[in-house]
Amino acid sequence: PAAVTRLYRLGKQVFRLLTLHATDENEVTLKHLAARAPGAAEHNLHEHEALEALQHDLEQQLEEMHLHSSEGTDVSEAGARFYQQFS
């Protein structure tokens, strides 16, 4: 349980940083790129949508692992799936 709690806390921080990065890139960098070169940012925006969906799925898995672990359930298999998908 302690290892899962550490993973949960670290994961929440990592996901927060990824969200901040993507938001900044979408609302500043890519917005300015699109203004200067219409269509140039489309690929990146679509890629970000896919990455955000993957991140959301990983965040859900992490939440579930943390919850089940705190209830005393063995989450080794869920942890292995999380690791494989995160990699």
PDB file of C-alpha atoms in Angstrom:
ATOM      1  CA  PRO A   1       0.000   0.000   0.000  1.00  0.00           C
ATOM      2  CA  ALA A   2       2.782   2.497   0.782  1.00  0.00           C
ATOM      3  CA  ALA A   3       4.365   1.984  -2.651  1.00  0.00           C
ATOM      4  CA  VAL A   4       0.998   2.499  -4.339  1.00  0.00           C
ATOM      5  CA  THR A   5       0.442   5.679  -2.345  1.00  0.00           C
ATOM      6  CA  ARG A   6       3.859   6.993  -3.419  1.00  0.00           C
ATOM      7  CA  LEU A   7       3.095   6.075  -7.043  1.00  0.00           C
ATOM      8  CA  TYR A   8      -0.296   7.768  -6.756  1.00  0.00           C
ATOM      9  CA  ARG A   9       1.171  11.015  -5.408  1.00  0.00           C
ATOM     10  CA  LEU A  10       3.961  11.075  -7.957  1.00  0.00           C
ATOM     11  CA  GLY A  11       1.560  10.180 -10.764  1.00  0.00           C
ATOM     12  CA  LYS A  12      -0.790  13.014  -9.802  1.00  0.00           C
ATOM     13  CA  GLN A  13       2.140  15.449  -9.971  1.00  0.00           C
ATOM     14  CA  VAL A  14       3.317  14.126 -13.335  1.00  0.00           C
ATOM     15  CA  PHE A  15      -0.182  14.263 -14.814  1.00  0.00           C
ATOM     16  CA  ARG A  16      -0.633  17.829 -13.504  1.00  0.00           C
ATOM     17  CA  LEU A  17       2.619  18.897 -15.172  1.00  0.00           C
ATOM     18  CA  LEU A  18       1.626  17.202 -18.427  1.00  0.00           C
ATOM     19  CA  THR A  19      -1.729  18.963 -18.360  1.00  0.00           C
ATOM     20  CA  LEU A  20      -0.108  22.349 -17.719  1.00  0.00           C
ATOM     21  CA  HIS A  21       2.377  21.751 -20.532  1.00  0.00           C
ATOM     22  CA  ALA A  22      -0.295  20.705 -23.032  1.00  0.00           C
ATOM     23  CA  THR A  23      -2.563  23.609 -22.076  1.00  0.00           C
ATOM     24  CA  ASP A  24       0.262  26.101 -22.455  1.00  0.00           C
ATOM     25  CA  GLU A  25       1.328  24.646 -25.774  1.00  0.00           C
ATOM     26  CA  ASN A  26      -2.234  24.566 -27.133  1.00  0.00           C
ATOM     27  CA  GLU A  27      -3.245  28.019 -25.937  1.00  0.00           C
ATOM     28  CA  VAL A  28      -0.009  29.881 -26.565  1.00  0.00           C
ATOM     29  CA  THR A  29       2.519  28.218 -28.841  1.00  0.00           C
ATOM     30  CA  LEU A  30       0.203  26.437 -31.260  1.00  0.00           C
ATOM     31  CA  LYS A  31      -2.292  29.293 -31.237  1.00  0.00           C
ATOM     32  CA  HIS A  32       0.427  31.688 -32.425  1.00  0.00           C
ATOM     33  CA  LEU A  33       1.691  29.171 -34.953  1.00  0.00           C
ATOM     34  CA  ALA A  34      -1.816  28.772 -36.377  1.00  0.00           C
ATOM     35  CA  ALA A  35      -2.154  32.550 -36.635  1.00  0.00           C
ATOM     36  CA  ARG A  36       1.072  32.816 -38.628  1.00  0.00           C
ATOM     37  CA  ALA A  37       0.691  29.636 -40.675  1.00  0.00           C
ATOM     38  CA  PRO A  38      -2.925  28.451 -40.833  1.00  0.00           C
ATOM     39  CA  GLY A  39      -3.170  24.679 -40.633  1.00  0.00           C
ATOM     40  CA  ALA A  40       0.406  24.212 -39.418  1.00  0.00           C
ATOM     41  CA  ALA A  41      -0.675  23.337 -35.879  1.00  0.00           C
ATOM     42  CA  GLU A  42      -3.447  20.885 -36.814  1.00  0.00           C
ATOM     43  CA  HIS A  43      -1.264  17.779 -36.555  1.00  0.00           C
ATOM     44  CA  ASN A  44      -0.061  18.777 -33.099  1.00  0.00           C
ATOM     45  CA  LEU A  45      -3.574  19.547 -31.879  1.00  0.00           C
ATOM     46  CA  HIS A  46      -4.833  16.143 -33.023  1.00  0.00           C
ATOM     47  CA  GLU A  47      -1.830  14.469 -31.432  1.00  0.00           C
ATOM     48  CA  HIS A  48      -2.563  16.283 -28.175  1.00  0.00           C
ATOM     49  CA  GLU A  49      -6.157  15.043 -28.230  1.00  0.00           C
ATOM     50  CA  ALA A  50      -4.921  11.445 -28.487  1.00  0.00           C
ATOM     51  CA  LEU A  51      -2.355  11.989 -25.731  1.00  0.00           C
ATOM     52  CA  GLU A  52      -4.952  13.617 -23.486  1.00  0.00           C
ATOM     53  CA  ALA A  53      -7.244  10.595 -23.938  1.00  0.00           C
ATOM     54  CA  LEU A  54      -4.377   8.248 -23.032  1.00  0.00           C
ATOM     55  CA  GLN A  55      -3.516  10.394 -20.021  1.00  0.00           C
ATOM     56  CA  HIS A  56      -7.136  10.369 -18.869  1.00  0.00           C
ATOM     57  CA  ASP A  57      -7.179   6.558 -19.085  1.00  0.00           C
ATOM     58  CA  LEU A  58      -3.944   6.302 -17.105  1.00  0.00           C
ATOM     59  CA  GLU A  59      -5.245   8.700 -14.476  1.00  0.00           C
ATOM     60  CA  GLN A  60      -8.370   6.568 -14.080  1.00  0.00           C
ATOM     61  CA  GLN A  61      -6.253   3.424 -13.699  1.00  0.00           C
ATOM     62  CA  LEU A  62      -4.111   5.144 -11.078  1.00  0.00           C
ATOM     63  CA  GLU A  63      -7.182   6.302  -9.140  1.00  0.00           C
ATOM     64  CA  GLU A  64      -8.620   2.771  -9.169  1.00  0.00           C
ATOM     65  CA  MET A  65      -5.325   1.197  -8.094  1.00  0.00           C
ATOM     66  CA  HIS A  66      -5.022   3.664  -5.234  1.00  0.00           C
ATOM     67  CA  LEU A  67      -8.601   3.040  -4.113  1.00  0.00           C
ATOM     68  CA  HIS A  68      -8.335  -0.762  -4.297  1.00  0.00           C
ATOM     69  CA  SER A  69      -4.948  -0.755  -2.596  1.00  0.00           C
ATOM     70  CA  SER A  70      -6.291   1.359   0.265  1.00  0.00           C
ATOM     71  CA  GLU A  71      -9.048  -1.253   0.655  1.00  0.00           C
ATOM     72  CA  GLY A  72      -6.402  -3.985   0.992  1.00  0.00           C
ATOM     73  CA  THR A  73      -6.798  -5.463  -2.478  1.00  0.00           C
ATOM     74  CA  ASP A  74      -3.690  -6.766  -4.281  1.00  0.00           C
ATOM     75  CA  VAL A  75      -3.130  -4.438  -7.235  1.00  0.00           C
ATOM     76  CA  SER A  76       0.012  -6.084  -8.665  1.00  0.00           C
ATOM     77  CA  GLU A  77      -1.628  -7.005 -11.967  1.00  0.00           C
ATOM     78  CA  ALA A  78      -3.240  -3.584 -12.314  1.00  0.00           C
ATOM     79  CA  GLY A  79       0.150  -2.039 -11.553  1.00  0.00           C
ATOM     80  CA  ALA A  80       1.805  -4.108 -14.271  1.00  0.00           C
ATOM     81  CA  ARG A  81      -0.860  -3.049 -16.804  1.00  0.00           C
ATOM     82  CA  PHE A  82      -0.453   0.589 -15.738  1.00  0.00           C
ATOM     83  CA  TYR A  83       3.320   0.366 -16.172  1.00  0.00           C
ATOM     84  CA  GLN A  84       3.043  -1.237 -19.619  1.00  0.00           C
ATOM     85  CA  GLN A  85       0.548   1.319 -20.835  1.00  0.00           C
ATOM     86  CA  PHE A  86       2.534   4.203 -19.317  1.00  0.00           C
ATOM     87  CA  SER A  87       5.715   3.040 -21.021  1.00  0.00           C
TER      88      SER A  87
END
